[in-house]
PDB file of C-alpha atoms and ligand atoms in Angstrom:
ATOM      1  CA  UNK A   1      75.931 124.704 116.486  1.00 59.00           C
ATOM      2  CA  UNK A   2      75.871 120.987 114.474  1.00 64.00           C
ATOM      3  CA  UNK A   3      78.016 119.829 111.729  1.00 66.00           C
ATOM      4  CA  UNK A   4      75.206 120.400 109.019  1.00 66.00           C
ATOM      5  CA  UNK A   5      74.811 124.561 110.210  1.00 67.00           C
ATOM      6  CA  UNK A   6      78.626 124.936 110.570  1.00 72.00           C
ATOM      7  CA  UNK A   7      78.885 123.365 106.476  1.00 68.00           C
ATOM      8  CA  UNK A   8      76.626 126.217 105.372  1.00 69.00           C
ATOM      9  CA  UNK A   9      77.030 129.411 108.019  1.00 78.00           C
ATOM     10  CA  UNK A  10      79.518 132.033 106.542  1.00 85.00           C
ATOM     11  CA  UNK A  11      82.237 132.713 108.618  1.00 91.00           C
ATOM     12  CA  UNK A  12      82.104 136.018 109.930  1.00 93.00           C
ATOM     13  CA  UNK A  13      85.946 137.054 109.925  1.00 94.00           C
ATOM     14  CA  UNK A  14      88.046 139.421 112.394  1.00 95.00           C
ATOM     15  CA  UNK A  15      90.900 139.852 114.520  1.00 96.00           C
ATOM     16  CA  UNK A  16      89.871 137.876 117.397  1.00 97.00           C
ATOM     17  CA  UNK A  17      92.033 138.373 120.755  1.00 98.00           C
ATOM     18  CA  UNK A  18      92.441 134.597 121.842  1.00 98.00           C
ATOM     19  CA  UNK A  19      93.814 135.425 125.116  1.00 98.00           C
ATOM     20  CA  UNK A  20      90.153 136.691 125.571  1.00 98.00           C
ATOM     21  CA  UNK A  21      88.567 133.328 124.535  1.00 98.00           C
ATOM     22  CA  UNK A  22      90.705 130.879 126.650  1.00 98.00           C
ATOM     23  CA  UNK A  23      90.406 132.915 129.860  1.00 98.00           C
ATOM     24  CA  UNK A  24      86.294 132.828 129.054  1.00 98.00           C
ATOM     25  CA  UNK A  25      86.455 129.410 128.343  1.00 98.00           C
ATOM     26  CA  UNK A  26      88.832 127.986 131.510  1.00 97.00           C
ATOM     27  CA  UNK A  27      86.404 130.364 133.194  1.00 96.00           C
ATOM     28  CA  UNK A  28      83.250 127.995 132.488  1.00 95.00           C
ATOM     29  CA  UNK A  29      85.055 124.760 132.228  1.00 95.00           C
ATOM     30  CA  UNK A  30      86.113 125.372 135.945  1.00 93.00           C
ATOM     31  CA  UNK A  31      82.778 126.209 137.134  1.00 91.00           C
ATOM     32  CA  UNK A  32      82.121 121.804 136.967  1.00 85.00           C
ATOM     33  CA  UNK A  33      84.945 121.094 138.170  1.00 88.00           C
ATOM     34  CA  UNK A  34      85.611 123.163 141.933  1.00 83.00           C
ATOM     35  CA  UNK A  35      87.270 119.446 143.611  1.00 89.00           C
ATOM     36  CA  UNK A  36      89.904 119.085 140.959  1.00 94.00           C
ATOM     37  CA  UNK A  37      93.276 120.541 141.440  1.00 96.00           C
ATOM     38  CA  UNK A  38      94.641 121.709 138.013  1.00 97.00           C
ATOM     39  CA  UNK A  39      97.582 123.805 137.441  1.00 97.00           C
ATOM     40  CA  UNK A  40      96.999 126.094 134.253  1.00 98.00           C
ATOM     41  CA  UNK A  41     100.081 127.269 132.488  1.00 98.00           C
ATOM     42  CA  UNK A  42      98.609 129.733 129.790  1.00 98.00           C
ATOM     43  CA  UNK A  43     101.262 131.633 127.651  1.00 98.00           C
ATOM     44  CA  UNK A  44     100.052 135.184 125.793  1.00 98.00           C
ATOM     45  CA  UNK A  45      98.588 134.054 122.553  1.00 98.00           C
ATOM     46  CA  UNK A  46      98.793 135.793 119.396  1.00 97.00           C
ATOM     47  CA  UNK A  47      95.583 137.218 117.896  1.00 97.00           C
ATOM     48  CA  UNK A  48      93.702 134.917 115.306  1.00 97.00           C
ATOM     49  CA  UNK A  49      91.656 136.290 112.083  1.00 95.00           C
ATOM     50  CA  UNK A  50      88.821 133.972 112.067  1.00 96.00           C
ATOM     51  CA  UNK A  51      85.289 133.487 113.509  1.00 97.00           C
ATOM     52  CA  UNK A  52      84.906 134.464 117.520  1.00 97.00           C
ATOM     53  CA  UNK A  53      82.350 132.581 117.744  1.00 96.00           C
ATOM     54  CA  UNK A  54      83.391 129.001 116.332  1.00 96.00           C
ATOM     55  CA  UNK A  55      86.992 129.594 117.773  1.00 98.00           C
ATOM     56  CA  UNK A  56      85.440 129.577 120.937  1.00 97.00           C
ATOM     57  CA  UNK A  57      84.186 126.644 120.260  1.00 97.00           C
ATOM     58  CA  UNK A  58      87.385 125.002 119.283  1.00 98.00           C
ATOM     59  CA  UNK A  59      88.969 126.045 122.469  1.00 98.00           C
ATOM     60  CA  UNK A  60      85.790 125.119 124.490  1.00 97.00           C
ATOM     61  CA  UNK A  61      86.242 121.273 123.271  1.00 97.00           C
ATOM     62  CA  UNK A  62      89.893 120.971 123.517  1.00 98.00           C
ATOM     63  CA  UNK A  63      90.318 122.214 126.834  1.00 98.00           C
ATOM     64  CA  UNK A  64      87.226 120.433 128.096  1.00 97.00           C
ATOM     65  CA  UNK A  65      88.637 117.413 126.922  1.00 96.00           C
ATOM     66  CA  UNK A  66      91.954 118.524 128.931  1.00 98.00           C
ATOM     67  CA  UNK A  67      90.438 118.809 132.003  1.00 97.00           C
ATOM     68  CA  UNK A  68      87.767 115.403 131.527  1.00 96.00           C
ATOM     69  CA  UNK A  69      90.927 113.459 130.706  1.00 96.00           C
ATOM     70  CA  UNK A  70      93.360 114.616 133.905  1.00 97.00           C
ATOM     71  CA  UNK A  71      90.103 113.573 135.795  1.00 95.00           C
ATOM     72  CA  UNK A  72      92.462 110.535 137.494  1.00 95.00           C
ATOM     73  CA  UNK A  73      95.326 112.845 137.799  1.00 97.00           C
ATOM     74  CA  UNK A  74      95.958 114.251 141.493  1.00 97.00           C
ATOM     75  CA  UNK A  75      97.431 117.119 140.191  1.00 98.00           C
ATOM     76  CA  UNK A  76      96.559 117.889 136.331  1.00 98.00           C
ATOM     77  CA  UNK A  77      98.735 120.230 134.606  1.00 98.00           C
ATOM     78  CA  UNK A  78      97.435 121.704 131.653  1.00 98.00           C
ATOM     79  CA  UNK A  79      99.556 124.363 129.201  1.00 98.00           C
ATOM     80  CA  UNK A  80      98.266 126.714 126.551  1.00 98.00           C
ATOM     81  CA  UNK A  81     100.771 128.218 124.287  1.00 98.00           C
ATOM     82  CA  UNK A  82     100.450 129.913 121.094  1.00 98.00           C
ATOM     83  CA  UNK A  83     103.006 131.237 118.459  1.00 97.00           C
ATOM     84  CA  UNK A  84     102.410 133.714 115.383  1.00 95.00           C
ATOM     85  CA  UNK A  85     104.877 132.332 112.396  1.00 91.00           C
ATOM     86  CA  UNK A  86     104.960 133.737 109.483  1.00 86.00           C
ATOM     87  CA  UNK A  87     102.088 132.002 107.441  1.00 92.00           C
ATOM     88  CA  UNK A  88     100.295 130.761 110.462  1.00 95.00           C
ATOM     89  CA  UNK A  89      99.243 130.934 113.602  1.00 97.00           C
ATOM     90  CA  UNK A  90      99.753 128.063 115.923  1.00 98.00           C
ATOM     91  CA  UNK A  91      97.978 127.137 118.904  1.00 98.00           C
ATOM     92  CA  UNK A  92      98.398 124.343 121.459  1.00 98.00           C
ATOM     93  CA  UNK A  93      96.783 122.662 124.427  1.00 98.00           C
ATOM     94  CA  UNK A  94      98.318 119.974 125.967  1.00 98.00           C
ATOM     95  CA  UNK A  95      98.039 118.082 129.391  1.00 98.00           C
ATOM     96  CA  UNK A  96      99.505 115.310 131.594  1.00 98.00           C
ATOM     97  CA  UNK A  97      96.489 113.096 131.717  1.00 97.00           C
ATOM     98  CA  UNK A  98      95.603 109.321 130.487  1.00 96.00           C
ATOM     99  CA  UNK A  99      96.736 110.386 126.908  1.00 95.00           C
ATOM    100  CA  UNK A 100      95.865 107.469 124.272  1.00 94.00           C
ATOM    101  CA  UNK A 101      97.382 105.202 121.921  1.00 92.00           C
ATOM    102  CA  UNK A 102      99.107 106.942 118.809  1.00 93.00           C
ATOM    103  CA  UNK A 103      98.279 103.794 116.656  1.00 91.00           C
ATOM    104  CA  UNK A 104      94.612 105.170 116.466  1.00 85.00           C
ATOM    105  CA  UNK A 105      95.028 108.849 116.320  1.00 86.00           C
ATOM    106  CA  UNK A 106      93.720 109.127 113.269  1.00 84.00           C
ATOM    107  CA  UNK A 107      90.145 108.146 114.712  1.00 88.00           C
ATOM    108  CA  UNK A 108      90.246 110.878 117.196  1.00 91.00           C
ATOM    109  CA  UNK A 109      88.820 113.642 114.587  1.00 92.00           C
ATOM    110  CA  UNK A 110      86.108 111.242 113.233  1.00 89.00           C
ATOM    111  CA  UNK A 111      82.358 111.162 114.190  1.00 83.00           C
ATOM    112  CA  UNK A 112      81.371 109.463 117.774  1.00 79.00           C
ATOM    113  CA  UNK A 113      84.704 108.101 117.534  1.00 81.00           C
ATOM    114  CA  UNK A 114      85.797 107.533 120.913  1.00 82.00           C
ATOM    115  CA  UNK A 115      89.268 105.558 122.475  1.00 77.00           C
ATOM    116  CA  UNK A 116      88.845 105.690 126.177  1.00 74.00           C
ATOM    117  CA  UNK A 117      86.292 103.233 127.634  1.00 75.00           C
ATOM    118  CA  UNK A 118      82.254 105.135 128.151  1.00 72.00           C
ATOM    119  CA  UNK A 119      82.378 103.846 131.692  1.00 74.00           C
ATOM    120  CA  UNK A 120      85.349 105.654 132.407  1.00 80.00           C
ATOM    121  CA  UNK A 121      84.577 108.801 130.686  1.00 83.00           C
ATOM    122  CA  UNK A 122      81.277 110.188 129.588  1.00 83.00           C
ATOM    123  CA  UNK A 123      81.169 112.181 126.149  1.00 84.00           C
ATOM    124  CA  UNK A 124      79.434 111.778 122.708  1.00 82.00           C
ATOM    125  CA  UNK A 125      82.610 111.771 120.250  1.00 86.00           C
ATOM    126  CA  UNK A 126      81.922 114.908 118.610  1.00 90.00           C
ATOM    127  CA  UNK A 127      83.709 117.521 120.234  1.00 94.00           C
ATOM    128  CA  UNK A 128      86.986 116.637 117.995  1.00 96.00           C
ATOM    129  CA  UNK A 129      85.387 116.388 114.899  1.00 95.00           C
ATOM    130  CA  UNK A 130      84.001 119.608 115.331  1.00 95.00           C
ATOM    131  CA  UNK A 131      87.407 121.287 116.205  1.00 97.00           C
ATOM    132  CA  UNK A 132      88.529 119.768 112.651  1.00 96.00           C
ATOM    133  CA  UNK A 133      85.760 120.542 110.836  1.00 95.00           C
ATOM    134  CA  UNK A 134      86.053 124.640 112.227  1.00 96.00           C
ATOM    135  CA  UNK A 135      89.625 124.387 111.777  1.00 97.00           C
ATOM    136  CA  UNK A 136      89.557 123.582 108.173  1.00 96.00           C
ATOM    137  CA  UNK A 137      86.775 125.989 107.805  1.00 95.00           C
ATOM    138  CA  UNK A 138      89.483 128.325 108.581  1.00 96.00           C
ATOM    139  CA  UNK A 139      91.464 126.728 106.059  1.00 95.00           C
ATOM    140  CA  UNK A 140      93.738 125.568 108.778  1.00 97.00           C
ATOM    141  CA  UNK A 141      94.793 122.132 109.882  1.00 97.00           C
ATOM    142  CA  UNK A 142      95.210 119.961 113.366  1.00 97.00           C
ATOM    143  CA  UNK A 143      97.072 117.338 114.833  1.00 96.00           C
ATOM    144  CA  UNK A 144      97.058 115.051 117.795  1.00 96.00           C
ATOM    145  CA  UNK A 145      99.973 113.584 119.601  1.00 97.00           C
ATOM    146  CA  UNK A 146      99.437 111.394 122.806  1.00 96.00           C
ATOM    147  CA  UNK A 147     101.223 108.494 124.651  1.00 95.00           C
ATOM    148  CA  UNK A 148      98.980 106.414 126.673  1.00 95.00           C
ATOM    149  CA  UNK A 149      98.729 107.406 130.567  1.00 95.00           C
ATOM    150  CA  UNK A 150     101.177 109.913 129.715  1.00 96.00           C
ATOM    151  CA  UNK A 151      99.266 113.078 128.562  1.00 97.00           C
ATOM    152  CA  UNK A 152      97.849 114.277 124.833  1.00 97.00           C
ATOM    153  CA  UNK A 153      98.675 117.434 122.558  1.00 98.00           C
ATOM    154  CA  UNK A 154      96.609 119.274 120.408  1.00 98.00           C
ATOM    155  CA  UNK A 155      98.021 121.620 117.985  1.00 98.00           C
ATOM    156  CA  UNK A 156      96.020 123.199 115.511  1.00 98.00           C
ATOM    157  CA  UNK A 157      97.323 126.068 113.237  1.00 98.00           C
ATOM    158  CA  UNK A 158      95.103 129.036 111.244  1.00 98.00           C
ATOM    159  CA  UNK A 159      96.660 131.050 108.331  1.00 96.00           C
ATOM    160  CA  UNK A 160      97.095 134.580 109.123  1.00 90.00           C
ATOM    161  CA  UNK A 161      95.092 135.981 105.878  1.00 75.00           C
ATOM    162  CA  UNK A 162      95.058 139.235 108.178  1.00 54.00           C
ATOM    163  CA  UNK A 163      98.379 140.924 107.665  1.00 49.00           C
ATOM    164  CA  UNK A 164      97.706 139.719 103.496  1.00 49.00           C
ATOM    165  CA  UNK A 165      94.285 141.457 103.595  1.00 49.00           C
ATOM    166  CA  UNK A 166      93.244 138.199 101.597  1.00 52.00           C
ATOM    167  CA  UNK A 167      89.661 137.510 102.079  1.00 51.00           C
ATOM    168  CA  UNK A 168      88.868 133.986 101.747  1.00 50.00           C
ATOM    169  CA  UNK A 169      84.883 132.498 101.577  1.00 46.00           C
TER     170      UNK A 169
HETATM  171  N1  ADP B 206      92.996 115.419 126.009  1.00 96.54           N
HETATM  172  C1  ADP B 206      92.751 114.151 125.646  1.00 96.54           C
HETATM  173  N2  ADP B 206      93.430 113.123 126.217  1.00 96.54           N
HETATM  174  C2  ADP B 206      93.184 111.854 125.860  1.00 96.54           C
HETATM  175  N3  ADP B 206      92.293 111.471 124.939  1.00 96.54           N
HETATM  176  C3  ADP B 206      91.589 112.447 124.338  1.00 96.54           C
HETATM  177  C4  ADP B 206      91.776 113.826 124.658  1.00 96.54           C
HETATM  178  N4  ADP B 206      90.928 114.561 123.895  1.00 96.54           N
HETATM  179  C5  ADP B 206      90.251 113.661 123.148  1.00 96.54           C
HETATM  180  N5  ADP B 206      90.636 112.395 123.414  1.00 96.54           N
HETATM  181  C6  ADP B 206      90.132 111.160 122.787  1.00 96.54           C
HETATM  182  O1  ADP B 206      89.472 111.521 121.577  1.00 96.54           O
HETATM  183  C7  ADP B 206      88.121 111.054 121.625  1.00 96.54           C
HETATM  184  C8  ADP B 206      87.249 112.029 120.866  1.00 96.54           C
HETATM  185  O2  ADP B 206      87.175 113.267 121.560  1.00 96.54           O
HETATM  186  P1  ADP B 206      85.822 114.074 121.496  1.00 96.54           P
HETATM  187  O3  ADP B 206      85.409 114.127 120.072  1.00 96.54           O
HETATM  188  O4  ADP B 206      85.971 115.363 122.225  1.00 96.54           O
HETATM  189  O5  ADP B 206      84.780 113.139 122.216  1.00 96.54           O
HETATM  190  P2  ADP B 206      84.355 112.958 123.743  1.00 96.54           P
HETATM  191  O6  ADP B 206      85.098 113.949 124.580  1.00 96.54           O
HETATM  192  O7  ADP B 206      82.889 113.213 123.739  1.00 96.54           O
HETATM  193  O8  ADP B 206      84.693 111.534 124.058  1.00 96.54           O
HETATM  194  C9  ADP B 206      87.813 110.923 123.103  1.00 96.54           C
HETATM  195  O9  ADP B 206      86.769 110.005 123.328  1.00 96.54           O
HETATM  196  C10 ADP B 206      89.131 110.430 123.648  1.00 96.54           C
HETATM  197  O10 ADP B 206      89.271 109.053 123.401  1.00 96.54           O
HETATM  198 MG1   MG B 207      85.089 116.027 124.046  1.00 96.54          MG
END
């Protein structure tokens, strides 16, 4: 999936059980990664009315990212929580790793943006611009908090149209 296919593909909305998708997901992230020593702390989620298939996505990318940026941690500690409020649902990942500089968080979400050094850490810089751009899809919103070598947070939150019946394009 690029950015061009995900600007034009309807969403194909449901309840989608994200308990489901994050045990899938940790599933194949920690297939790469058998010499790392990671503690997972992964609350009961609420459901999510959205797209299965682009929510896994957005899971896939954050909690890769968790687990590429605890790389230098001996023990990385990453924690999945989720709550259902009354307009939204909210959903977090967060993790103790090398974090980054608050100053530039708005550059996280952008294209092949990119704040730790490529030596250090291999990616492209589209992962997190595709998280924002399925999020908002859903007409939902995210947000980054992170303190350098002291861990990152990502929250994003999705409108729960279910429960209004409200069908949105
Ligand atoms: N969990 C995290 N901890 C620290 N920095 C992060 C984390 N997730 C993303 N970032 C920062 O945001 C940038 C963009 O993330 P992303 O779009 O997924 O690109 P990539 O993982 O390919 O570098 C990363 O290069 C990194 O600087
Ligand atoms: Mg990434």
């Amino acid at each position: 999936m690029n950015f061009s296919q995900l600007g034009r593909t309807a969403l194909n909305r449901k309840p989608v059980d994200m308990n489901k998708l994050v045990a899938e997901v940790v599933k194949s992230v920690m297939i790469n990664v058998e010499d790392r020593t990671i503690e997972w702390s992964i609350d009961r989620l609420p459901d999510a009315f959205g797209d299965a298939t682009l929510l896994r996505q957005v899971w896939f990318n954050l909690i890769e990212n968790a687990v590429k940026y605890t790389r230098p941690r001996d023990v990385a500690r990453i924690s999945i929580s989720g709550e259902e409020g009354g307009e939204q649902m909210t959903y977090r990942v967060s993790d103790n790793g090398v974090g980054f500089d608050m100053t530039y968080s708005g550059k996280l979400f952008g294209v092949f943006q990119r704040l730790q050094r490529a030596e250090d850490f291999e990616g492209t810089g589209i992962g997190l611009a595709l998280v924002r751009r399925i999020v908002e899809r859903h007409n939902g919103s995210i947000t980054a908090t992170g303190e350098v070598d002291r861990g990152a947070s990502f929250v994003f939150a999705l409108p729960s149209d279910m429960k209004k019946g409200r069908a949105i394009a």
